[in-house]
Coordinates of C-alpha atoms in Angstrom, one line a residue:
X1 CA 2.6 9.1 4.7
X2 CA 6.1 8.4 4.1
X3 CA 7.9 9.6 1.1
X4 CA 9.5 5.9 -0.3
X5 CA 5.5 5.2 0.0
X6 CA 4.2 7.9 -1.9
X7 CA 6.9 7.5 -4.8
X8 CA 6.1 4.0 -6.0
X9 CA 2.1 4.7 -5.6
X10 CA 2.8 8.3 -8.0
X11 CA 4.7 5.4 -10.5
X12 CA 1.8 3.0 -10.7
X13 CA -0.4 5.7 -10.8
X14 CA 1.8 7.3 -13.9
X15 CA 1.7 3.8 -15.5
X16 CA -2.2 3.5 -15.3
X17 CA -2.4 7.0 -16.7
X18 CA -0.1 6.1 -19.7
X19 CA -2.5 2.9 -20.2
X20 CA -5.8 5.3 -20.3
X21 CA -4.3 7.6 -22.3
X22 CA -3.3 4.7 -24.7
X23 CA -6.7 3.4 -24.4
X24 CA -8.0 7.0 -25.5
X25 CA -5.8 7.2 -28.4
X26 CA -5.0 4.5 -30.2
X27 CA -7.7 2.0 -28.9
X28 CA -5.1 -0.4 -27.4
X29 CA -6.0 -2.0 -23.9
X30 CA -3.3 -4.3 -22.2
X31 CA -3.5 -7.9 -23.5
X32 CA -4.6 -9.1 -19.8
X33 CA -7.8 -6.7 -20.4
X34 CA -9.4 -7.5 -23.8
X35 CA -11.4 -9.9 -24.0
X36 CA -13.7 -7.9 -21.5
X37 CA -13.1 -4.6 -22.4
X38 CA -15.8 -3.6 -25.0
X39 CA -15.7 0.2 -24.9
X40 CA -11.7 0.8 -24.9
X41 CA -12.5 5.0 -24.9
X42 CA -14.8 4.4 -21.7
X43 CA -12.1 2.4 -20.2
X44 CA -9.8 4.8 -20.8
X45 CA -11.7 7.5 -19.3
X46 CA -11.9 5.1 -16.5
X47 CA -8.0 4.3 -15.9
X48 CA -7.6 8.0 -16.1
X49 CA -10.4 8.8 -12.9
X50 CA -8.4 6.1 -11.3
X51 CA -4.9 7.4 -11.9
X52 CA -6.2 11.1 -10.8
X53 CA -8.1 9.4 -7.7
X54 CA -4.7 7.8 -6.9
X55 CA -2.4 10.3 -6.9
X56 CA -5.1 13.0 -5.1
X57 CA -5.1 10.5 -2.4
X58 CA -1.4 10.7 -2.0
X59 CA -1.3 14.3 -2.2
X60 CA -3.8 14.5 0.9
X61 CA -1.8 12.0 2.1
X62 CA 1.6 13.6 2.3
X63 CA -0.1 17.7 3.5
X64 CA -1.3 15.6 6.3
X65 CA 1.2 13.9 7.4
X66 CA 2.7 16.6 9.3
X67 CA 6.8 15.8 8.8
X68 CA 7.2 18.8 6.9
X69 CA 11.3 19.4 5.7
X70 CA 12.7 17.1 8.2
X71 CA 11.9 13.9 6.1
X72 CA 14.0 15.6 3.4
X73 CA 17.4 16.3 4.9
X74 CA 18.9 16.4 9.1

């Protein structure tokens, strides 16, 4: 797994995270999402598994890889 990869999927990952939390919170679900969102805590708890299934994926990802330092620098 490639490092310019892993960045943007550790973003969306991030934004989905901020949206559980939200959801957690304050109730709010994105405008796309409400008519069928009943339960905006469950969904919430949901879009937080996701965002933490994401990024674990990525972190197995990139200890597998096997580049080690070399992608960072010559």
């Amino acid at each position: 797994m490639k490092l310019y990869l892993a960045v943007p999927v550790v973003l969306v990952a991030l934004l989905i995270a901020a949206s559980g939390v939200a959801a957690l919170t304050r109730g709010w679900v994105l405008a796309s999402n409400r008519s069928p969102v009943r339960l905006p805590r469950l969904s919430g708890w949901g879009q937080l598994a996701v965002a933490f299934a994401v990024c674990r994926q990525m972190l197995f990802l990139l200890a597998l890889d096997g580049t080690g330092p070399r992608q960072w620098g010559p």
